[in-house]
Coordinates of C-alpha atoms (C1' of nucleotides) in Angstrom, one line a residue:
Chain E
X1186 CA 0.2 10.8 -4.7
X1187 CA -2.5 12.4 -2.3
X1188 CA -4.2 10.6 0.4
X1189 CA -7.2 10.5 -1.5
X1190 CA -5.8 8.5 -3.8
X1191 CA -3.6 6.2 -1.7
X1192 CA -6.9 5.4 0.4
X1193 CA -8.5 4.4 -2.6
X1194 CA -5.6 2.4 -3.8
X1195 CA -5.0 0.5 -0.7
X1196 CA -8.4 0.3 0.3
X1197 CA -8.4 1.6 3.6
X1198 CA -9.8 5.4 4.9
X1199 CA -8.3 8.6 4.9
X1200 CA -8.8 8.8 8.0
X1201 CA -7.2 4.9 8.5
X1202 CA -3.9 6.5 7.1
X1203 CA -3.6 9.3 9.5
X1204 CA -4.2 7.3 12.1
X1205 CA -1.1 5.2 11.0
X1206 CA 0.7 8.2 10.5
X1207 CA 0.2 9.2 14.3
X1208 CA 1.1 5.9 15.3
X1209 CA 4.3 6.4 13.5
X1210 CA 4.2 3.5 11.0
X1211 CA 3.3 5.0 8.0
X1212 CA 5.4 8.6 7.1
X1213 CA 4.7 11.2 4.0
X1214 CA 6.3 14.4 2.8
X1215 CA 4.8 17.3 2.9
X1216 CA 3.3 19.7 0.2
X1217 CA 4.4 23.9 1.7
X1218 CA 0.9 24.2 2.8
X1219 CA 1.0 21.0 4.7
X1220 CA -0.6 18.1 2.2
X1221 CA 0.7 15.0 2.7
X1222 CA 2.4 13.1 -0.6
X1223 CA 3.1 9.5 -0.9
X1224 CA 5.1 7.5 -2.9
X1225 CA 4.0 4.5 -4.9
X1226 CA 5.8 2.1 -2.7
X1227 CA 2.8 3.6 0.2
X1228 CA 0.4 1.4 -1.3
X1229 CA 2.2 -2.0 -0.6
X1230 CA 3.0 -0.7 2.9
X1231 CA -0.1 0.0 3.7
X1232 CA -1.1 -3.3 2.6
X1233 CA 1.5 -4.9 4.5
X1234 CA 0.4 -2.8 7.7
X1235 CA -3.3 -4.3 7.1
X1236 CA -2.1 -7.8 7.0
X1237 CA -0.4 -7.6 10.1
X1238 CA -3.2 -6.0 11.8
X1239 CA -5.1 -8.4 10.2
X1240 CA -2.4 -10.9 12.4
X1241 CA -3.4 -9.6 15.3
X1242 CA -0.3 -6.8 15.8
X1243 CA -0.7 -4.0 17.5
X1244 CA 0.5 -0.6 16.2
X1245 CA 3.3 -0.3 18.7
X1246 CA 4.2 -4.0 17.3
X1247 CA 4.1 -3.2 14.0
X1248 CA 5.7 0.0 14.5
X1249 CA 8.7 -2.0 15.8
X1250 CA 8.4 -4.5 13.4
X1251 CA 9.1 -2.1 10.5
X1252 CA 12.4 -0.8 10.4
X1253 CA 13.5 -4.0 10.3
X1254 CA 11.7 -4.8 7.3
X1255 CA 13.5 -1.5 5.6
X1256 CA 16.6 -2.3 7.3
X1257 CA 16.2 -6.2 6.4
X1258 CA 18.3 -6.7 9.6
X1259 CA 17.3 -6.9 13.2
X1260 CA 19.0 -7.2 16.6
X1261 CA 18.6 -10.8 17.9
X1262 CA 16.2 -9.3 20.7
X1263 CA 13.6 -8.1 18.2
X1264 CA 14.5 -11.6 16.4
X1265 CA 12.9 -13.5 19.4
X1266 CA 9.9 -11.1 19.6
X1267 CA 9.2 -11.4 15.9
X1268 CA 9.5 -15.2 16.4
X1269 CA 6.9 -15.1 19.2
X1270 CA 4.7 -13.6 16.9
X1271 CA 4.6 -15.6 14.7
X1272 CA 4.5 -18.6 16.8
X1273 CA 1.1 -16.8 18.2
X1274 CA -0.3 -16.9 14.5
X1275 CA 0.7 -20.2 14.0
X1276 CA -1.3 -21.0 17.6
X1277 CA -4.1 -18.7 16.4
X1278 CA -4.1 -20.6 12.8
X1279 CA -4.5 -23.7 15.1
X1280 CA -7.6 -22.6 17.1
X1281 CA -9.5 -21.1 14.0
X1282 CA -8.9 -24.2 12.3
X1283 CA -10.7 -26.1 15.3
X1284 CA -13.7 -23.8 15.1
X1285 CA -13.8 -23.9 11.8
X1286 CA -14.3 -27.9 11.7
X1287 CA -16.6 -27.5 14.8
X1288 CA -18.7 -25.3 12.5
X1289 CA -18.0 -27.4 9.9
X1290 CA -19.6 -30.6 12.0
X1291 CA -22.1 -28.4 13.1
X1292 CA -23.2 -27.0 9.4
X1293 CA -23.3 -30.8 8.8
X1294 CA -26.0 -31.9 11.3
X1295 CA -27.8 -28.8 11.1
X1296 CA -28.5 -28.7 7.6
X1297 CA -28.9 -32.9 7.6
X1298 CA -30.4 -34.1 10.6
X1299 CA -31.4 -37.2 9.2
X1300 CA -27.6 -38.3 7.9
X1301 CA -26.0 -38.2 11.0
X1302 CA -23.3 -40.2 10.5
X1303 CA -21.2 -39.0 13.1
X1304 CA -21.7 -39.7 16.9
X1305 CA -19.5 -36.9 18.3
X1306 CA -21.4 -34.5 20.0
X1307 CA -20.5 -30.9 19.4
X1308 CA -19.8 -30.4 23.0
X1309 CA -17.6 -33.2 23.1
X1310 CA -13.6 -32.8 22.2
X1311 CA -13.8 -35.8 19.7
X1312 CA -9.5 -36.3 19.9
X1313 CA -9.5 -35.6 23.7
X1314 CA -10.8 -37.9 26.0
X1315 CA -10.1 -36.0 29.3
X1316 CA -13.2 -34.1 30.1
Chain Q
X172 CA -20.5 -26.1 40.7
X173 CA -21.0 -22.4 41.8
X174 CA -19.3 -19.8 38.7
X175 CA -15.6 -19.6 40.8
X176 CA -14.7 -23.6 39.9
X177 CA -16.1 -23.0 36.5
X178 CA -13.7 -20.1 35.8
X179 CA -10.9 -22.0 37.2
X180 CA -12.0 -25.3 35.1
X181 CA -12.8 -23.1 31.6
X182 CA -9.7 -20.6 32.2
X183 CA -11.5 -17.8 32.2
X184 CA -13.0 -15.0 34.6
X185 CA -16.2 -15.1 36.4
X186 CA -17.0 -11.6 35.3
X187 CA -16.5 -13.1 32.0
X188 CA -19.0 -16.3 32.9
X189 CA -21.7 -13.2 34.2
X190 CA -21.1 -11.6 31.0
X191 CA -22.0 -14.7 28.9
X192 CA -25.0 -14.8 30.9
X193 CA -26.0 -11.7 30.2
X194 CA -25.3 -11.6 26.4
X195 CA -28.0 -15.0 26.6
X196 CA -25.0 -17.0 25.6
X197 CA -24.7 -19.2 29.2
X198 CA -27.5 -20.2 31.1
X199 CA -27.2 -20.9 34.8
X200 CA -29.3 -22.3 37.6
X201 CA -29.9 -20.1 40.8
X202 CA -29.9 -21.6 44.4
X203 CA -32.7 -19.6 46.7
X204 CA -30.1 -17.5 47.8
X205 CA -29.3 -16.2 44.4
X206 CA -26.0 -18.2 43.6
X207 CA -25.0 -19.5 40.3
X208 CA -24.8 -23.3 39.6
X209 CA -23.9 -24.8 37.0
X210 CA -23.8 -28.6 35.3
X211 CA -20.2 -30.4 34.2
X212 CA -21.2 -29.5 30.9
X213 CA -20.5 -25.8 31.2
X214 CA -16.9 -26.4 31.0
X215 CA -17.3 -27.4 27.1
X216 CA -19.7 -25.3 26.3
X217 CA -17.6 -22.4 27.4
X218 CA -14.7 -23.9 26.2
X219 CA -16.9 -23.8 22.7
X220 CA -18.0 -20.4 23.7
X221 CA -14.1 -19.0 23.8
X222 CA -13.4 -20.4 20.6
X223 CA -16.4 -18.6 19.2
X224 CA -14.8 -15.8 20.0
X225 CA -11.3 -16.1 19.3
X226 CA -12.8 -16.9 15.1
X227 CA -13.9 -13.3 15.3
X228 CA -17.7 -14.4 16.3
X229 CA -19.4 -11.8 18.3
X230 CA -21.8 -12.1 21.4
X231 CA -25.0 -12.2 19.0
X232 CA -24.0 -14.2 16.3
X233 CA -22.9 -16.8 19.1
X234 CA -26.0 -16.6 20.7
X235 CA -27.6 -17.4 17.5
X236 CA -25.8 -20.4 16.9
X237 CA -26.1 -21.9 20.2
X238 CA -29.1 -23.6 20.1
X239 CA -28.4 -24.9 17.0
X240 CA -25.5 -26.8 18.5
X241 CA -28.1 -28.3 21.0
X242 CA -31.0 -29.0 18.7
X243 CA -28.7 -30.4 16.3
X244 CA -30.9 -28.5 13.7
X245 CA -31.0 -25.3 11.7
X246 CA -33.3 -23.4 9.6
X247 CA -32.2 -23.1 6.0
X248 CA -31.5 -19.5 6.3
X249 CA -29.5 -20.0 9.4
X250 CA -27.3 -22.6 7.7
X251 CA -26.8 -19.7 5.2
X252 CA -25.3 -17.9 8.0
X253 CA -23.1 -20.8 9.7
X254 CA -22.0 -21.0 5.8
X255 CA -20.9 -17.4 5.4
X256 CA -19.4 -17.3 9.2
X257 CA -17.4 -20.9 8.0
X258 CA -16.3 -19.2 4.6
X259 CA -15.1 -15.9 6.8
X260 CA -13.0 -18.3 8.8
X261 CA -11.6 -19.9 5.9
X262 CA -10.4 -16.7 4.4
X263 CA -9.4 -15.5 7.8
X264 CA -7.0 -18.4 7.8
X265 CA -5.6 -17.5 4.4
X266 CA -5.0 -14.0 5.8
X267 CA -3.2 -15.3 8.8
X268 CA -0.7 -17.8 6.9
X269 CA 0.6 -15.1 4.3
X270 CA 1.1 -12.8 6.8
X271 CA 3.0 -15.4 8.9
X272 CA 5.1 -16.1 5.8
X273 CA 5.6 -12.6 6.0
X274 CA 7.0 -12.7 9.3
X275 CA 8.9 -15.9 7.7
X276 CA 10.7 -13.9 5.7
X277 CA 11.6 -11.4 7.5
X278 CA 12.9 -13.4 10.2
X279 CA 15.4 -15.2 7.6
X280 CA 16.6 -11.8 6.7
X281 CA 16.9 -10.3 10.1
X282 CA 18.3 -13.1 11.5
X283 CA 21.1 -14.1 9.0
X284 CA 21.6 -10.8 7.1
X285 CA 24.5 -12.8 5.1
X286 CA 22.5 -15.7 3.5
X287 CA 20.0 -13.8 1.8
X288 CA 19.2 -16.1 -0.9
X289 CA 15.8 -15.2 -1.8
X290 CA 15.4 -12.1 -4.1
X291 CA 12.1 -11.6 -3.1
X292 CA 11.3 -7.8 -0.8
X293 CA 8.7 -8.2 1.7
X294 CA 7.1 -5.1 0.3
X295 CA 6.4 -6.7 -2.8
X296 CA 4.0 -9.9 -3.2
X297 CA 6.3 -12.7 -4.9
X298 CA 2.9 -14.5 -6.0
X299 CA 1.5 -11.7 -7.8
X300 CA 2.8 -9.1 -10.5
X301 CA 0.7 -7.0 -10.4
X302 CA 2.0 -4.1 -8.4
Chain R
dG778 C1' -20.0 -17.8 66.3
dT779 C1' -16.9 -15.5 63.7
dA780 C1' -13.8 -14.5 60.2
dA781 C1' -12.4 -15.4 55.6
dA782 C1' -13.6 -16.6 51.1
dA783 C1' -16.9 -16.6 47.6
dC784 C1' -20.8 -14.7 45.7
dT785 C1' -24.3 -10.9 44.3
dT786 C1' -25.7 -6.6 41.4
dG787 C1' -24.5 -2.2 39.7
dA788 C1' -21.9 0.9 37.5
dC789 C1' -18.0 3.1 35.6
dG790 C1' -13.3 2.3 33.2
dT791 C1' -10.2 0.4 29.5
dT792 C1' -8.3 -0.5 24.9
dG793 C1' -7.7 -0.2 19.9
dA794 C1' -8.6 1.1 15.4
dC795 C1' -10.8 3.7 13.6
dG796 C1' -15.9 6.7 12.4
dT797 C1' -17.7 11.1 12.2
dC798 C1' -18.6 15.6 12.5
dA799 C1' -16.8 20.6 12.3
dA800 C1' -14.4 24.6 10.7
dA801 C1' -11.0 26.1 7.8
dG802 C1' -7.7 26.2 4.0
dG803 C1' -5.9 24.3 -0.8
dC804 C1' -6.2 23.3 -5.8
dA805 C1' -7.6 22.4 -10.7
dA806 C1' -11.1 23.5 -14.1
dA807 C1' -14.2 26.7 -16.5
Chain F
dT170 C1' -13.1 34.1 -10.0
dT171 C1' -16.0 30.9 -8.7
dT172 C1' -17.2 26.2 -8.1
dG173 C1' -16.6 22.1 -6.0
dC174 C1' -13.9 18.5 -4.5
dC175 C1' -9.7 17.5 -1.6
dT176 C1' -7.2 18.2 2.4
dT177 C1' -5.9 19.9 7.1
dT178 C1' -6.2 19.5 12.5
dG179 C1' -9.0 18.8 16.4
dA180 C1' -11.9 16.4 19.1
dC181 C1' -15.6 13.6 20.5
dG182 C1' -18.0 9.0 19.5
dT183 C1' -18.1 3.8 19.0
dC184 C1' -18.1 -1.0 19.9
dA185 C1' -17.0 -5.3 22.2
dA186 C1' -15.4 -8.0 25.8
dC187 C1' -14.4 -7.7 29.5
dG188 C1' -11.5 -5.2 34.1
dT189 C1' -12.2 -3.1 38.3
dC190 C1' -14.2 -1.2 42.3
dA191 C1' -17.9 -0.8 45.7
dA192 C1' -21.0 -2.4 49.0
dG193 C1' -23.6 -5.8 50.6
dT194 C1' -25.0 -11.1 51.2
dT195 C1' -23.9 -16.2 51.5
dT196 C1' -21.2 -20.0 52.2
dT197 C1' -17.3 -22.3 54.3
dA198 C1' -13.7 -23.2 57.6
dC199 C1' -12.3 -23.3 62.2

DNA sequence: GTAAAACTTGACGTTGACGTCAAAGGCAAA
DNA sequence: TTTGCCTTTGACGTCAACGTCAAGTTTTAC
């Protein structure tokens, strides 16, 4: 397919999908006078790509990351940095967990102010108690 | 304290503490001189600030929020809008754990090329058939 | 009293993932 | 063949949350 119609399918730019081509983590054949042509299998890559952008990766990251999910194999080196990543999302998971319940406290007092059952302050770490 | 023990206590720069200042998101009280002084409770409230931020919360939408947090009271409308910043969060999460399961995966293949026991590519959704 | 450290404002620089023209060429339908 | 959409490369623009440098003032330490 054209990159018309892999934008639409993947629900991303044209311009999105040469930009990944330049960054080297998304690759097409070429028509003679220079189209680009994808295969079906683009669309889930370029999902894949989203969702680890989405993760916070970087295109040099991901660019990295990818031969070794086409390879399904990866020197222990690129192991470790693969496990650091994900030990970030986990860590990121954590911390927009937390903000989500302080907005969730905060959603609750805001939009109740008489109920307040709760006396932790928003300020206030509720499971900490050094300041 | 004067804005260089707050960085130190909040972990972060005191260009970044100016810059909160600026974006109305951090007030500050000014000695005659023109230095910044601030209570104990800036520590939290840029602690809450950073957080903010790292769940994808910009300067304005922050700014917006904050005095909610201290009147302990919103505006039906602005409840709308802590609502659809919570939801965003929520899905943000979702986005974050599959693509960590992701990496899962691919770390068990990379890792130990030999066990492969699950049939499933990482190019392909295992939850969902439609391709 | 003096030197070092901390503070001030101002302004330009950075980074990443694109958006947005512009000018030109490619391709299927009528 | 013409119409009209699709595609190409190139290049500048954007936006946010700061980094960084400059040049001057204030506070602190000795």
């Amino acid at each position: 397919m054209r990159i018309g119609e892999l934008a639409r399918r993947a629900k991303v730019s044209t311009r999105a999908l040469r930009y990944y081509e330049e960054q080297g983590i998304l690759s097409s054949e070429r028509t003679p006078s220079g189209q680009r042509h994808y295969p079906e299998s683009a669309v889930d890559r370029v999902r894949l790509i989203q969702q680890l952008y989405a993760a916070g990766l970087g295109s040099r990251m991901i660019a990295s990351f990818l031969p070794c999910v086409d390879a399904k194999h990866a020197e222990p080196e690129m192991v470790e940095r693969l496990r650091a990543e994900r030990a970030r999302i986990t860590a990121s998971v954590a911390e927009l967990q937390e903000a989500g319940r302080r907005l969730d406290l905060l959603i609750e007092l805001a939009a109740y102010p008489g109920r307040r059952r709760c006396p932790a302050s928003l300020d206030e770490q509720s499971r900490t108690a050094t300041g």
